[in-house]
C-alpha cells in the first residue's frame, strides 16, 4: 500500500500503489520520477478572515461631506449614525448632498463596534450654532443707492449670484453695460431672510448716474407729451 506525504505544496507517492515489492521508495508506478499531485481537491488552502480595524480614537469628521465621513469612520473602525442637525427632520438619503456639522459618541453596536453620531445639514447650507437649531440663512443686504457694480459685490457676499437689472424709468432704456447706474429699488427687500441664496434672484431697478430716483418704479423720466 502506498503512502502519500505532503511536500512543498504537492503530494509525493511512496511505495507501489499496487503493493508489489518491486517499487522503490519515491518512485512512481513502473519506475521514473515521483508522482506529484496538483489536484485542487488534494490541497486545502486556509486563511483567516481579515479583521476589522481596531479603533485608536475617533476621526474628526466635522466639515466633511457625509459620504467621505462614512468612509473615513469605517476605515478607523467606527460605525456611523446620522441625524438632521437643523430644526427640521429631513432624511439623509443622498450622502453626497450632506455635510457634517456636529460629531458625538453614539455608543456601540451589537458586535462591539463603537459608533459616531453625526449631525448633518445640506452641503449648501451653513451649520446652525448648535445641534438642532435653525439654519442661519443670510439676510438680503440693502443695496439701494449703490451702483450696480457695488450692489453685485454685496449680493455675492451673501451667496446671491443671480441679478436682474431693469431701468426704473419706462421711457429710458438700460444700456449694454449698466454697471455705473444706481440702484433705486430692490426685491427681495433689505433684511429678508434668503433661504438657499445660490438659487435666489435679486431684481434691481436702476436709474442713470445723472438722474434722480423716482418715488416708485415704472415711472417716466419726462412727462408724457400732451396732444
Short mmCIF file of C-alpha atoms in Angstrom, two decimals:
data_model
loop_
_atom_site.label_atom_id
_atom_site.label_comp_id
_atom_site.label_asym_id
_atom_site.label_seq_id
_atom_site.Cartn_x
_atom_site.Cartn_y
_atom_site.Cartn_z
CA UNK A 1 0.00 0.00 0.00
CA UNK A 2 1.41 3.41 -0.97
CA UNK A 3 1.87 6.35 1.39
CA UNK A 4 1.11 9.96 0.43
CA UNK A 5 3.29 12.61 2.06
CA UNK A 6 2.69 16.37 1.64
CA UNK A 7 5.76 18.17 0.35
CA UNK A 8 6.12 21.76 -0.95
CA UNK A 9 2.50 22.24 -1.97
CA UNK A 10 2.19 18.77 -3.69
CA UNK A 11 1.96 15.11 -2.66
CA UNK A 12 4.73 12.50 -3.09
CA UNK A 13 3.74 8.88 -3.54
CA UNK A 14 5.99 6.42 -1.67
CA UNK A 15 5.81 2.75 -2.48
CA UNK A 16 3.95 0.83 -5.14
CA UNK A 17 0.25 1.63 -5.15
CA UNK A 18 -0.34 -1.97 -6.22
CA UNK A 19 1.50 -3.26 -3.13
CA UNK A 20 4.17 -5.04 -5.24
CA UNK A 21 7.64 -5.49 -3.81
CA UNK A 22 9.44 -4.13 -6.84
CA UNK A 23 8.54 -0.50 -6.32
CA UNK A 24 11.24 1.70 -4.76
CA UNK A 25 10.66 4.50 -2.28
CA UNK A 26 9.83 7.73 -4.04
CA UNK A 27 9.39 6.02 -7.42
CA UNK A 28 6.26 6.19 -9.50
CA UNK A 29 4.45 3.10 -10.58
CA UNK A 30 6.52 1.39 -13.22
CA UNK A 31 9.63 3.44 -12.35
CA UNK A 32 10.54 7.01 -13.26
CA UNK A 33 10.04 10.31 -11.48
CA UNK A 34 7.85 10.60 -8.36
CA UNK A 35 4.23 11.50 -8.92
CA UNK A 36 3.24 14.93 -7.63
CA UNK A 37 -0.47 15.55 -7.22
CA UNK A 38 -1.58 19.05 -8.15
CA UNK A 39 -5.29 18.39 -7.86
CA UNK A 40 -7.01 21.31 -6.12
CA UNK A 41 -9.05 18.85 -4.10
CA UNK A 42 -5.92 17.35 -2.57
CA UNK A 43 -4.59 20.61 -1.11
CA UNK A 44 -6.71 22.77 1.15
CA UNK A 45 -5.77 26.46 1.48
CA UNK A 46 -6.68 28.03 4.77
CA UNK A 47 -6.77 31.74 5.55
CA UNK A 48 -8.08 33.72 8.47
CA UNK A 49 -10.75 36.33 7.64
CA UNK A 50 -9.50 39.89 7.63
CA UNK A 51 -10.07 41.51 10.98
CA UNK A 52 -11.91 44.82 11.38
CA UNK A 53 -9.70 47.84 12.14
CA UNK A 54 -9.08 48.38 15.84
CA UNK A 55 -10.31 51.87 16.80
CA UNK A 56 -7.47 54.08 18.04
CA UNK A 57 -9.54 57.23 18.54
CA UNK A 58 -12.45 58.87 16.72
CA UNK A 59 -11.55 60.63 13.46
CA UNK A 60 -12.51 64.29 13.14
CA UNK A 61 -15.32 64.41 10.58
CA UNK A 62 -16.80 67.91 11.04
CA UNK A 63 -16.82 69.81 7.76
CA UNK A 64 -16.63 66.71 5.57
CA UNK A 65 -19.25 65.52 3.09
CA UNK A 66 -21.22 62.66 4.63
CA UNK A 67 -20.12 60.08 2.06
CA UNK A 68 -16.45 60.77 2.77
CA UNK A 69 -17.09 60.90 6.53
CA UNK A 70 -18.61 57.42 6.47
CA UNK A 71 -15.64 56.02 4.57
CA UNK A 72 -13.15 57.59 6.98
CA UNK A 73 -15.08 56.35 10.03
CA UNK A 74 -15.31 52.82 8.65
CA UNK A 75 -11.58 52.76 7.93
CA UNK A 76 -10.89 53.84 11.52
CA UNK A 77 -13.09 51.09 12.95
CA UNK A 78 -16.22 53.15 13.68
CA UNK A 79 -19.82 52.82 12.64
CA UNK A 80 -21.93 55.89 11.81
CA UNK A 81 -25.46 57.07 12.53
CA UNK A 82 -26.74 60.43 11.26
CA UNK A 83 -29.46 62.96 12.00
CA UNK A 84 -30.56 66.34 10.63
CA UNK A 85 -28.65 68.95 12.65
CA UNK A 86 -31.20 71.70 11.93
CA UNK A 87 -34.66 72.21 13.42
CA UNK A 88 -36.05 70.05 10.60
CA UNK A 89 -36.10 66.27 10.43
CA UNK A 90 -35.13 65.52 6.84
CA UNK A 91 -33.81 62.09 5.88
CA UNK A 92 -30.26 61.79 4.60
CA UNK A 93 -30.82 59.62 1.54
CA UNK A 94 -28.06 61.11 -0.64
CA UNK A 95 -24.75 61.01 1.21
CA UNK A 96 -23.14 63.34 -1.34
CA UNK A 97 -25.66 66.07 -0.54
CA UNK A 98 -24.96 66.42 3.20
CA UNK A 99 -22.05 67.67 5.29
CA UNK A 100 -21.10 67.07 8.92
CA UNK A 101 -21.64 69.91 11.40
CA UNK A 102 -21.53 68.04 14.71
CA UNK A 103 -19.99 64.80 15.94
CA UNK A 104 -20.57 62.86 19.16
CA UNK A 105 -20.09 59.35 20.52
CA UNK A 106 -23.06 57.14 19.73
CA UNK A 107 -22.43 54.09 21.92
CA UNK A 108 -21.67 50.67 20.45
CA UNK A 109 -23.34 48.31 18.05
CA UNK A 110 -24.20 44.72 18.86
CA UNK A 111 -20.79 43.50 17.70
CA UNK A 112 -18.99 45.93 19.98
CA UNK A 113 -18.01 48.38 17.25
CA UNK A 114 -18.10 51.99 18.51
CA UNK A 115 -20.49 54.35 16.76
CA UNK A 116 -20.24 58.06 15.91
CA UNK A 117 -23.44 60.12 15.85
CA UNK A 118 -23.14 62.81 13.15
CA UNK A 119 -25.36 65.91 12.91
CA UNK A 120 -25.55 66.92 9.25
CA UNK A 121 -27.08 69.62 7.03
CA UNK A 122 -27.34 70.06 3.27
CA UNK A 123 -23.97 70.93 1.73
CA UNK A 124 -25.17 74.36 0.56
CA UNK A 125 -26.47 75.35 4.00
CA UNK A 126 -24.48 76.95 6.83
CA UNK A 127 -24.21 74.95 10.04
CA UNK A 128 -26.50 76.03 12.89
CA UNK A 129 -24.99 77.46 16.05
CA UNK A 130 -25.91 74.33 17.99
CA UNK A 131 -27.21 70.90 17.11
CA UNK A 132 -30.96 71.11 16.45
CA UNK A 133 -31.17 74.87 15.93
CA UNK A 134 -32.47 76.76 12.90
CA UNK A 135 -30.11 77.15 9.95
CA UNK A 136 -28.75 80.74 9.94
CA UNK A 137 -29.52 81.69 6.36
CA UNK A 138 -28.22 85.17 5.40
CA UNK A 139 -30.38 88.28 5.11
CA UNK A 140 -30.79 90.36 1.99
CA UNK A 141 -28.43 93.36 2.13
CA UNK A 142 -29.71 96.85 1.37
CA UNK A 143 -28.14 97.88 -1.95
CA UNK A 144 -30.25 100.94 -2.80
CA UNK A 145 -28.01 103.92 -3.52
CA UNK A 146 -25.09 101.78 -4.70
CA UNK A 147 -24.13 101.47 -8.33
CA UNK A 148 -24.82 98.12 -9.96
CA UNK A 149 -21.20 97.00 -9.72
CA UNK A 150 -21.09 97.59 -5.96
CA UNK A 151 -24.54 96.07 -5.48
CA UNK A 152 -23.49 92.86 -7.19
CA UNK A 153 -20.47 92.59 -4.89
CA UNK A 154 -22.66 92.97 -1.79
CA UNK A 155 -25.11 90.37 -3.07
CA UNK A 156 -22.39 87.90 -3.94
CA UNK A 157 -21.01 88.21 -0.41
CA UNK A 158 -24.20 86.56 0.91
CA UNK A 159 -24.35 83.98 -1.88
CA UNK A 160 -26.77 85.70 -4.28
CA UNK A 161 -25.27 85.48 -7.75
CA UNK A 162 -28.31 85.97 -9.97
CA UNK A 163 -29.06 89.65 -10.52
CA UNK A 164 -31.64 91.01 -12.93
CA UNK A 165 -31.25 94.77 -13.54
CA UNK A 166 -34.02 96.87 -15.10
CA UNK A 167 -34.45 100.55 -15.82
CA UNK A 168 -36.57 102.23 -13.18
CA UNK A 169 -37.97 104.52 -15.89
CA UNK A 170 -40.28 103.14 -18.54
CA UNK A 171 -39.04 105.67 -21.10
CA UNK A 172 -35.31 105.10 -20.50
CA UNK A 173 -33.57 102.05 -21.93
CA UNK A 174 -30.96 100.20 -19.93
CA UNK A 175 -27.55 100.36 -21.68
CA UNK A 176 -25.48 97.30 -22.58
CA UNK A 177 -23.23 98.00 -19.58
CA UNK A 178 -25.27 99.45 -16.71
CA UNK A 179 -22.57 98.93 -14.05
CA UNK A 180 -22.45 102.67 -13.26
CA UNK A 181 -26.24 103.02 -12.91
CA UNK A 182 -27.59 103.49 -9.40
CA UNK A 183 -29.97 101.13 -7.61
CA UNK A 184 -33.28 102.77 -6.70
CA UNK A 185 -35.38 99.75 -5.68
CA UNK A 186 -34.67 96.13 -4.91
CA UNK A 187 -36.50 92.85 -4.46
CA UNK A 188 -36.23 90.93 -2.13
CA UNK A 189 -36.41 93.76 0.37
CA UNK A 190 -33.47 94.51 2.70
CA UNK A 191 -33.33 92.27 5.76
CA UNK A 192 -35.40 89.49 4.25
CA UNK A 193 -34.11 86.00 5.05
CA UNK A 194 -32.72 84.29 1.95
CA UNK A 195 -33.01 80.52 2.09
CA UNK A 196 -30.69 78.82 -0.39
CA UNK A 197 -29.25 82.10 -1.73
CA UNK A 198 -27.49 80.29 -4.57
CA UNK A 199 -30.93 79.85 -6.17
CA UNK A 200 -32.26 83.33 -5.36
CA UNK A 201 -32.58 86.19 -7.86
CA UNK A 202 -32.23 89.87 -6.95
CA UNK A 203 -34.34 92.24 -9.04
CA UNK A 204 -32.86 95.74 -9.14
CA UNK A 205 -34.43 98.89 -10.60
CA UNK A 206 -31.74 101.28 -11.81
CA UNK A 207 -31.56 104.96 -12.69
CA UNK A 208 -28.92 106.62 -14.88
CA UNK A 209 -25.99 108.15 -12.95
CA UNK A 210 -27.20 111.69 -13.72
CA UNK A 211 -30.87 111.06 -12.88
CA UNK A 212 -32.72 111.05 -9.58
CA UNK A 213 -34.67 108.04 -8.37
CA UNK A 214 -38.46 108.37 -8.72
CA UNK A 215 -40.91 107.82 -5.88
CA UNK A 216 -41.91 104.44 -7.31
CA UNK A 217 -40.65 102.09 -10.01
CA UNK A 218 -42.01 102.14 -13.56
CA UNK A 219 -42.19 105.92 -13.61
CA UNK A 220 -41.40 108.21 -16.52
CA UNK A 221 -38.35 110.44 -16.56
CA UNK A 222 -40.29 113.04 -18.55
CA UNK A 223 -43.99 113.85 -18.57
CA UNK A 224 -45.96 112.26 -21.34
CA UNK A 225 -46.48 114.64 -24.23
CA UNK A 226 -49.92 116.19 -24.38
CA UNK A 227 -51.81 116.46 -27.62
#
